[in-house]
mmCIF file with all atom_site columns, C-alpha atoms in Angstrom:
data_model
loop_
_atom_site.group_PDB
_atom_site.id
_atom_site.type_symbol
_atom_site.label_atom_id
_atom_site.label_alt_id
_atom_site.label_comp_id
_atom_site.label_asym_id
_atom_site.label_entity_id
_atom_site.label_seq_id
_atom_site.pdbx_PDB_ins_code
_atom_site.Cartn_x
_atom_site.Cartn_y
_atom_site.Cartn_z
_atom_site.occupancy
_atom_site.B_iso_or_equiv
_atom_site.pdbx_formal_charge
_atom_site.auth_seq_id
_atom_site.auth_comp_id
_atom_site.auth_asym_id
_atom_site.auth_atom_id
_atom_site.pdbx_PDB_model_num
ATOM 1   C CA . MET A 1 1   ? -140.717 -144.743 116.679 1.00 0.00 ? 903  MET A CA 1
ATOM 2   C CA . THR A 1 2   ? -142.738 -147.177 114.541 1.00 0.00 ? 904  THR A CA 1
ATOM 3   C CA . GLU A 1 3   ? -139.604 -149.136 113.750 1.00 0.00 ? 905  GLU A CA 1
ATOM 4   C CA . ASN A 1 4   ? -138.764 -149.328 117.457 1.00 0.00 ? 906  ASN A CA 1
ATOM 5   C CA . ARG A 1 5   ? -142.299 -150.479 118.278 1.00 0.00 ? 907  ARG A CA 1
ATOM 6   C CA . LEU A 1 6   ? -142.129 -153.247 115.628 1.00 0.00 ? 908  LEU A CA 1
ATOM 7   C CA . LEU A 1 7   ? -138.754 -154.458 116.899 1.00 0.00 ? 909  LEU A CA 1
ATOM 8   C CA . ARG A 1 8   ? -139.935 -154.350 120.525 1.00 0.00 ? 910  ARG A CA 1
ATOM 9   C CA . ASN A 1 9   ? -142.941 -156.557 119.626 1.00 0.00 ? 911  ASN A CA 1
ATOM 10  C CA . GLN A 1 10  ? -140.548 -159.186 118.256 1.00 0.00 ? 912  GLN A CA 1
ATOM 11  C CA . LEU A 1 11  ? -138.518 -159.305 121.486 1.00 0.00 ? 913  LEU A CA 1
ATOM 12  C CA . LYS A 1 12  ? -139.629 -161.745 124.153 1.00 0.00 ? 914  LYS A CA 1
ATOM 13  C CA . GLY A 1 13  ? -138.724 -161.318 127.803 1.00 0.00 ? 915  GLY A CA 1
ATOM 14  C CA . ARG A 1 14  ? -136.796 -158.654 129.603 1.00 0.00 ? 916  ARG A CA 1
ATOM 15  C CA . ILE A 1 15  ? -134.026 -156.649 127.928 1.00 0.00 ? 917  ILE A CA 1
ATOM 16  C CA . ARG A 1 16  ? -130.761 -156.670 129.894 1.00 0.00 ? 918  ARG A CA 1
ATOM 17  C CA . LEU A 1 17  ? -128.733 -153.455 129.711 1.00 0.00 ? 919  LEU A CA 1
ATOM 18  C CA . SER A 1 18  ? -125.079 -153.112 130.589 1.00 0.00 ? 920  SER A CA 1
ATOM 19  C CA . ASP A 1 19  ? -123.796 -150.376 132.900 1.00 0.00 ? 921  ASP A CA 1
ATOM 20  C CA . GLY A 1 20  ? -122.470 -148.419 129.937 1.00 0.00 ? 922  GLY A CA 1
ATOM 21  C CA . GLU A 1 21  ? -125.833 -148.566 128.181 1.00 0.00 ? 923  GLU A CA 1
ATOM 22  C CA . ARG A 1 22  ? -127.601 -147.403 131.354 1.00 0.00 ? 924  ARG A CA 1
ATOM 23  C CA . LYS A 1 23  ? -125.142 -144.532 131.687 1.00 0.00 ? 925  LYS A CA 1
ATOM 24  C CA . THR A 1 24  ? -125.714 -143.457 128.083 1.00 0.00 ? 926  THR A CA 1
ATOM 25  C CA . LEU A 1 25  ? -129.489 -143.576 128.482 1.00 0.00 ? 927  LEU A CA 1
ATOM 26  C CA . ALA A 1 26  ? -129.268 -141.648 131.770 1.00 0.00 ? 928  ALA A CA 1
ATOM 27  C CA . GLU A 1 27  ? -127.187 -138.855 130.202 1.00 0.00 ? 929  GLU A CA 1
ATOM 28  C CA . ILE A 1 28  ? -129.528 -138.529 127.227 1.00 0.00 ? 930  ILE A CA 1
ATOM 29  C CA . GLY A 1 29  ? -132.604 -138.792 129.448 1.00 0.00 ? 931  GLY A CA 1
ATOM 30  C CA . GLN A 1 30  ? -131.440 -135.938 131.670 1.00 0.00 ? 932  GLN A CA 1
ATOM 31  C CA . LYS A 1 31  ? -130.960 -133.687 128.628 1.00 0.00 ? 933  LYS A CA 1
ATOM 32  C CA . LEU A 1 32  ? -134.407 -134.552 127.244 1.00 0.00 ? 934  LEU A CA 1
ATOM 33  C CA . GLY A 1 33  ? -136.386 -134.149 130.449 1.00 0.00 ? 935  GLY A CA 1
ATOM 34  C CA . ARG A 1 34  ? -139.323 -136.125 131.835 1.00 0.00 ? 936  ARG A CA 1
ATOM 35  C CA . GLN A 1 35  ? -141.970 -135.029 129.267 1.00 0.00 ? 937  GLN A CA 1
ATOM 36  C CA . ALA A 1 36  ? -139.861 -135.820 126.208 1.00 0.00 ? 938  ALA A CA 1
ATOM 37  C CA . LEU A 1 37  ? -138.806 -139.124 127.775 1.00 0.00 ? 939  LEU A CA 1
ATOM 38  C CA . ALA A 1 38  ? -142.443 -140.090 128.259 1.00 0.00 ? 940  ALA A CA 1
ATOM 39  C CA . GLU A 1 39  ? -142.933 -139.815 124.503 1.00 0.00 ? 941  GLU A CA 1
ATOM 40  C CA . VAL A 1 40  ? -139.664 -141.465 123.437 1.00 0.00 ? 942  VAL A CA 1
ATOM 41  C CA . ALA A 1 41  ? -138.643 -143.992 126.120 1.00 0.00 ? 943  ALA A CA 1
ATOM 42  C CA . THR A 1 42  ? -140.196 -147.371 125.501 1.00 0.00 ? 944  THR A CA 1
ATOM 43  C CA . ILE A 1 43  ? -137.668 -149.891 126.821 1.00 0.00 ? 945  ILE A CA 1
ATOM 44  C CA . VAL A 1 44  ? -137.834 -148.610 130.399 1.00 0.00 ? 946  VAL A CA 1
ATOM 45  C CA . LYS A 1 45  ? -139.934 -146.066 132.251 1.00 0.00 ? 947  LYS A CA 1
ATOM 46  C CA . PRO A 1 46  ? -138.790 -142.442 132.198 1.00 0.00 ? 948  PRO A CA 1
ATOM 47  C CA . ASP A 1 47  ? -138.581 -142.471 136.004 1.00 0.00 ? 949  ASP A CA 1
ATOM 48  C CA . THR A 1 48  ? -136.111 -145.370 135.799 1.00 0.00 ? 950  THR A CA 1
ATOM 49  C CA . ILE A 1 49  ? -133.857 -143.472 133.397 1.00 0.00 ? 951  ILE A CA 1
ATOM 50  C CA . LEU A 1 50  ? -133.933 -140.398 135.629 1.00 0.00 ? 952  LEU A CA 1
ATOM 51  C CA . ALA A 1 51  ? -133.198 -142.577 138.670 1.00 0.00 ? 953  ALA A CA 1
ATOM 52  C CA . TRP A 1 52  ? -130.129 -143.929 136.861 1.00 0.00 ? 954  TRP A CA 1
ATOM 53  C CA . HIS A 1 53  ? -128.995 -140.345 136.336 1.00 0.00 ? 955  HIS A CA 1
ATOM 54  C CA . ARG A 1 54  ? -129.512 -139.482 140.002 1.00 0.00 ? 956  ARG A CA 1
ATOM 55  C CA . ARG A 1 55  ? -127.460 -142.550 140.941 1.00 0.00 ? 957  ARG A CA 1
ATOM 56  C CA . LEU A 1 56  ? -124.639 -141.446 138.609 1.00 0.00 ? 958  LEU A CA 1
ATOM 57  C CA . VAL A 1 57  ? -124.578 -137.982 140.181 1.00 0.00 ? 959  VAL A CA 1
ATOM 58  C CA . ALA A 1 58  ? -124.637 -139.439 143.699 1.00 0.00 ? 960  ALA A CA 1
ATOM 59  C CA . LYS A 1 59  ? -121.781 -141.818 142.847 1.00 0.00 ? 961  LYS A CA 1
ATOM 60  C CA . LYS A 1 60  ? -119.705 -138.904 141.580 1.00 0.00 ? 962  LYS A CA 1
ATOM 61  C CA . PHE A 1 61  ? -119.786 -137.261 145.005 1.00 0.00 ? 963  PHE A CA 1
ATOM 62  C CA . ASP A 1 62  ? -119.742 -140.276 147.354 1.00 0.00 ? 964  ASP A CA 1
ATOM 63  C CA . GLY A 1 63  ? -115.940 -140.323 147.687 1.00 0.00 ? 965  GLY A CA 1
ATOM 64  C CA . SER A 1 64  ? -115.553 -143.818 146.237 1.00 0.00 ? 966  SER A CA 1
ATOM 65  C CA . THR A 1 65  ? -112.761 -142.710 143.911 1.00 0.00 ? 967  THR A CA 1
ATOM 66  C CA . ARG A 1 66  ? -110.607 -141.681 146.874 1.00 0.00 ? 968  ARG A CA 1
ATOM 67  C CA . ARG A 1 67  ? -111.520 -144.666 149.032 1.00 0.00 ? 969  ARG A CA 1
ATOM 68  C CA . LYS A 1 68  ? -108.801 -147.276 149.534 1.00 0.00 ? 970  LYS A CA 1
ATOM 69  C CA . ALA A 1 69  ? -109.223 -151.015 149.620 1.00 0.00 ? 971  ALA A CA 1
ATOM 70  C CA . PRO A 1 70  ? -110.021 -152.470 153.063 1.00 0.00 ? 972  PRO A CA 1
ATOM 71  C CA . GLY A 1 71  ? -107.290 -154.064 155.135 1.00 0.00 ? 973  GLY A CA 1
ATOM 72  C CA . ARG A 1 72  ? -103.567 -153.576 155.316 1.00 0.00 ? 974  ARG A CA 1
ATOM 73  C CA . PRO A 1 73  ? -101.751 -152.077 152.336 1.00 0.00 ? 975  PRO A CA 1
ATOM 74  C CA . MET A 1 74  ? -100.008 -154.509 150.007 1.00 0.00 ? 976  MET A CA 1
ATOM 75  C CA . ILE A 1 75  ? -96.272  -155.084 150.415 1.00 0.00 ? 977  ILE A CA 1
ATOM 76  C CA . ASP A 1 76  ? -94.116  -153.464 147.731 1.00 0.00 ? 978  ASP A CA 1
ATOM 77  C CA . LEU A 1 77  ? -93.178  -155.882 144.915 1.00 0.00 ? 979  LEU A CA 1
ATOM 78  C CA . GLU A 1 78  ? -89.499  -154.898 145.088 1.00 0.00 ? 980  GLU A CA 1
ATOM 79  C CA . LEU A 1 79  ? -89.422  -155.654 148.819 1.00 0.00 ? 981  LEU A CA 1
ATOM 80  C CA . GLU A 1 80  ? -91.146  -158.991 148.195 1.00 0.00 ? 982  GLU A CA 1
ATOM 81  C CA . ALA A 1 81  ? -88.535  -159.862 145.549 1.00 0.00 ? 983  ALA A CA 1
ATOM 82  C CA . LEU A 1 82  ? -85.759  -158.937 147.997 1.00 0.00 ? 984  LEU A CA 1
ATOM 83  C CA . ILE A 1 83  ? -87.251  -161.173 150.711 1.00 0.00 ? 985  ILE A CA 1
ATOM 84  C CA . LEU A 1 84  ? -87.451  -164.083 148.257 1.00 0.00 ? 986  LEU A CA 1
ATOM 85  C CA . ARG A 1 85  ? -83.867  -163.526 147.132 1.00 0.00 ? 987  ARG A CA 1
ATOM 86  C CA . ILE A 1 86  ? -82.563  -163.437 150.713 1.00 0.00 ? 988  ILE A CA 1
ATOM 87  C CA . ALA A 1 87  ? -84.468  -166.617 151.584 1.00 0.00 ? 989  ALA A CA 1
ATOM 88  C CA . LYS A 1 88  ? -83.152  -168.485 148.532 1.00 0.00 ? 990  LYS A CA 1
ATOM 89  C CA . GLU A 1 89  ? -79.540  -167.387 148.957 1.00 0.00 ? 991  GLU A CA 1
ATOM 90  C CA . ASN A 1 90  ? -79.457  -168.016 152.731 1.00 0.00 ? 992  ASN A CA 1
ATOM 91  C CA . ARG A 1 91  ? -81.244  -171.330 153.207 1.00 0.00 ? 993  ARG A CA 1
ATOM 92  C CA . SER A 1 92  ? -80.512  -171.571 156.929 1.00 0.00 ? 994  SER A CA 1
ATOM 93  C CA . TRP A 1 93  ? -81.990  -168.146 157.781 1.00 0.00 ? 995  TRP A CA 1
ATOM 94  C CA . GLY A 1 94  ? -85.353  -168.100 159.514 1.00 0.00 ? 996  GLY A CA 1
ATOM 95  C CA . TYR A 1 95  ? -88.035  -165.445 159.365 1.00 0.00 ? 997  TYR A CA 1
ATOM 96  C CA . ASP A 1 96  ? -86.526  -163.439 162.255 1.00 0.00 ? 998  ASP A CA 1
ATOM 97  C CA . ARG A 1 97  ? -83.062  -163.401 160.714 1.00 0.00 ? 999  ARG A CA 1
ATOM 98  C CA . ILE A 1 98  ? -84.463  -162.195 157.384 1.00 0.00 ? 1000 ILE A CA 1
ATOM 99  C CA . VAL A 1 99  ? -86.364  -159.448 159.251 1.00 0.00 ? 1001 VAL A CA 1
ATOM 100 C CA . GLY A 1 100 ? -83.094  -158.470 160.993 1.00 0.00 ? 1002 GLY A CA 1
ATOM 101 C CA . ALA A 1 101 ? -81.226  -158.299 157.681 1.00 0.00 ? 1003 ALA A CA 1
ATOM 102 C CA . LEU A 1 102 ? -83.962  -156.100 156.238 1.00 0.00 ? 1004 LEU A CA 1
ATOM 103 C CA . ALA A 1 103 ? -83.829  -153.888 159.354 1.00 0.00 ? 1005 ALA A CA 1
ATOM 104 C CA . ASN A 1 104 ? -80.085  -153.397 158.731 1.00 0.00 ? 1006 ASN A CA 1
ATOM 105 C CA . LEU A 1 105 ? -81.073  -152.068 155.299 1.00 0.00 ? 1007 LEU A CA 1
ATOM 106 C CA . GLY A 1 106 ? -83.595  -149.704 156.912 1.00 0.00 ? 1008 GLY A CA 1
ATOM 107 C CA . LEU A 1 107 ? -86.700  -151.695 155.894 1.00 0.00 ? 1009 LEU A CA 1
ATOM 108 C CA . THR A 1 108 ? -89.359  -152.568 158.467 1.00 0.00 ? 1010 THR A CA 1
ATOM 109 C CA . VAL A 1 109 ? -91.266  -155.812 157.953 1.00 0.00 ? 1011 VAL A CA 1
ATOM 110 C CA . SER A 1 110 ? -92.739  -158.217 160.500 1.00 0.00 ? 1012 SER A CA 1
ATOM 111 C CA . TYR A 1 111 ? -91.701  -161.856 160.668 1.00 0.00 ? 1013 TYR A CA 1
ATOM 112 C CA . GLN A 1 112 ? -95.300  -162.839 159.928 1.00 0.00 ? 1014 GLN A CA 1
ATOM 113 C CA . THR A 1 113 ? -95.216  -160.894 156.661 1.00 0.00 ? 1015 THR A CA 1
ATOM 114 C CA . VAL A 1 114 ? -91.978  -162.625 155.675 1.00 0.00 ? 1016 VAL A CA 1
ATOM 115 C CA . GLY A 1 115 ? -93.571  -165.978 156.472 1.00 0.00 ? 1017 GLY A CA 1
ATOM 116 C CA . ASN A 1 116 ? -96.676  -165.175 154.435 1.00 0.00 ? 1018 ASN A CA 1
ATOM 117 C CA . ILE A 1 117 ? -94.585  -164.112 151.437 1.00 0.00 ? 1019 ILE A CA 1
ATOM 118 C CA . LEU A 1 118 ? -92.468  -167.272 151.538 1.00 0.00 ? 1020 LEU A CA 1
ATOM 119 C CA . LYS A 1 119 ? -95.554  -169.495 151.914 1.00 0.00 ? 1021 LYS A CA 1
ATOM 120 C CA . ARG A 1 120 ? -97.259  -167.726 149.010 1.00 0.00 ? 1022 ARG A CA 1
ATOM 121 C CA . HIS A 1 121 ? -94.256  -168.534 146.794 1.00 0.00 ? 1023 HIS A CA 1
ATOM 122 C CA . GLY A 1 122 ? -93.931  -172.129 147.995 1.00 0.00 ? 1024 GLY A CA 1
ATOM 123 C CA . ILE A 1 123 ? -90.720  -171.664 149.984 1.00 0.00 ? 1025 ILE A CA 1
ATOM 124 C CA . PRO A 1 124 ? -90.701  -173.737 153.200 1.00 0.00 ? 1026 PRO A CA 1
ATOM 125 C CA . PRO A 1 125 ? -89.554  -172.443 156.627 1.00 0.00 ? 1027 PRO A CA 1
ATOM 126 C CA . ALA A 1 126 ? -85.843  -172.435 157.527 1.00 0.00 ? 1028 ALA A CA 1
ATOM 127 C CA . PRO A 1 127 ? -85.584  -175.926 159.097 1.00 0.00 ? 1029 PRO A CA 1
ATOM 128 C CA . GLU A 1 128 ? -87.001  -177.524 155.953 1.00 0.00 ? 1030 GLU A CA 1
ATOM 129 C CA . ARG A 1 129 ? -85.063  -175.218 153.616 1.00 0.00 ? 1031 ARG A CA 1
ATOM 130 C CA . LYS A 1 130 ? -81.829  -176.095 155.404 1.00 0.00 ? 1032 LYS A CA 1
ATOM 131 C CA . THR A 1 131 ? -82.299  -179.861 155.005 1.00 0.00 ? 1033 THR A CA 1
ATOM 132 C CA . THR A 1 132 ? -83.385  -179.801 151.370 1.00 0.00 ? 1034 THR A CA 1
ATOM 133 C CA . THR A 1 133 ? -80.978  -178.851 148.625 1.00 0.00 ? 1035 THR A CA 1
ATOM 134 C CA . THR A 1 134 ? -81.901  -177.988 145.066 1.00 0.00 ? 1036 THR A CA 1
ATOM 135 C CA . TRP A 1 135 ? -80.078  -179.744 142.210 1.00 0.00 ? 1037 TRP A CA 1
ATOM 136 C CA . LYS A 1 136 ? -78.700  -176.433 141.003 1.00 0.00 ? 1038 LYS A CA 1
ATOM 137 C CA . GLU A 1 137 ? -77.187  -175.724 144.414 1.00 0.00 ? 1039 GLU A CA 1
ATOM 138 C CA . PHE A 1 138 ? -75.891  -179.298 144.790 1.00 0.00 ? 1040 PHE A CA 1
ATOM 139 C CA . ILE A 1 139 ? -74.120  -179.211 141.434 1.00 0.00 ? 1041 ILE A CA 1
ATOM 140 C CA . ARG A 1 140 ? -72.703  -175.745 142.123 1.00 0.00 ? 1042 ARG A CA 1
ATOM 141 C CA . THR A 1 141 ? -71.212  -176.808 145.485 1.00 0.00 ? 1043 THR A CA 1
ATOM 142 C CA . HIS A 1 142 ? -69.847  -180.132 144.198 1.00 0.00 ? 1044 HIS A CA 1
ATOM 143 C CA . MET A 1 143 ? -68.642  -178.906 140.810 1.00 0.00 ? 1045 MET A CA 1
ATOM 144 C CA . ASP A 1 144 ? -64.946  -179.614 141.482 1.00 0.00 ? 1046 ASP A CA 1
ATOM 145 C CA . VAL A 1 145 ? -65.671  -183.240 142.429 1.00 0.00 ? 1047 VAL A CA 1
ATOM 146 C CA . LEU A 1 146 ? -68.133  -183.787 139.581 1.00 0.00 ? 1048 LEU A CA 1
ATOM 147 C CA . VAL A 1 147 ? -65.686  -182.486 136.992 1.00 0.00 ? 1049 VAL A CA 1
ATOM 148 C CA . ALA A 1 148 ? -62.965  -184.807 138.258 1.00 0.00 ? 1050 ALA A CA 1
ATOM 149 C CA . THR A 1 149 ? -65.182  -187.895 138.195 1.00 0.00 ? 1051 THR A CA 1
ATOM 150 C CA . ASP A 1 150 ? -66.556  -187.132 134.773 1.00 0.00 ? 1052 ASP A CA 1
ATOM 151 C CA . PHE A 1 151 ? -63.173  -186.887 133.017 1.00 0.00 ? 1053 PHE A CA 1
ATOM 152 C CA . PHE A 1 152 ? -60.927  -189.386 134.779 1.00 0.00 ? 1054 PHE A CA 1
ATOM 153 C CA . THR A 1 153 ? -61.380  -193.161 134.834 1.00 0.00 ? 1055 THR A CA 1
ATOM 154 C CA . ALA A 1 154 ? -59.339  -195.937 136.355 1.00 0.00 ? 1056 ALA A CA 1
ATOM 155 C CA . GLU A 1 155 ? -59.057  -199.658 135.600 1.00 0.00 ? 1057 GLU A CA 1
ATOM 156 C CA . VAL A 1 156 ? -59.611  -201.857 138.656 1.00 0.00 ? 1058 VAL A CA 1
ATOM 157 C CA . TRP A 1 157 ? -59.198  -205.633 139.092 1.00 0.00 ? 1059 TRP A CA 1
ATOM 158 C CA . THR A 1 158 ? -62.182  -207.272 140.723 1.00 0.00 ? 1060 THR A CA 1
ATOM 159 C CA . LEU A 1 159 ? -63.324  -210.915 141.089 1.00 0.00 ? 1061 LEU A CA 1
ATOM 160 C CA . GLY A 1 160 ? -65.217  -210.455 137.809 1.00 0.00 ? 1062 GLY A CA 1
ATOM 161 C CA . GLY A 1 161 ? -62.140  -209.223 135.959 1.00 0.00 ? 1063 GLY A CA 1
ATOM 162 C CA . LEU A 1 162 ? -60.910  -205.855 134.809 1.00 0.00 ? 1064 LEU A CA 1
ATOM 163 C CA . VAL A 1 163 ? -63.528  -203.140 135.368 1.00 0.00 ? 1065 VAL A CA 1
ATOM 164 C CA . THR A 1 164 ? -63.407  -199.488 134.290 1.00 0.00 ? 1066 THR A CA 1
#
């Protein structure tokens, strides 16, 4: 106790305790009781330690462990991946068409949810997706022409002379 008193005199200001430290003190304080705490507890008042214990007991029975997060439940990650795959593979399909395709698979999702998922992943709506083409898709669709132009050359006469 003397050592604790000497160390406490060297500390300036208020001591900040973490939740884990409060929990530990509350458990020990409950076992000791109010009279023993009055002799031992010097950082905080014995009533404070016992109040922490009462709060722990109340939290145990308040149902917070069974309580769900507010709002609508999150969409399943597998379903989100499927929506993204459908949107990327079928660039001309709008939200409603994607919802219809999912309904054919027995999955129920609203068009607004599909739109939110695509926006969250940076995929534009169908009219913009249809007009823009990725390089990977462009090369894949024009591969036969690109291969032919890369390997075959022809000599042509122009006003400047013979040009390859």
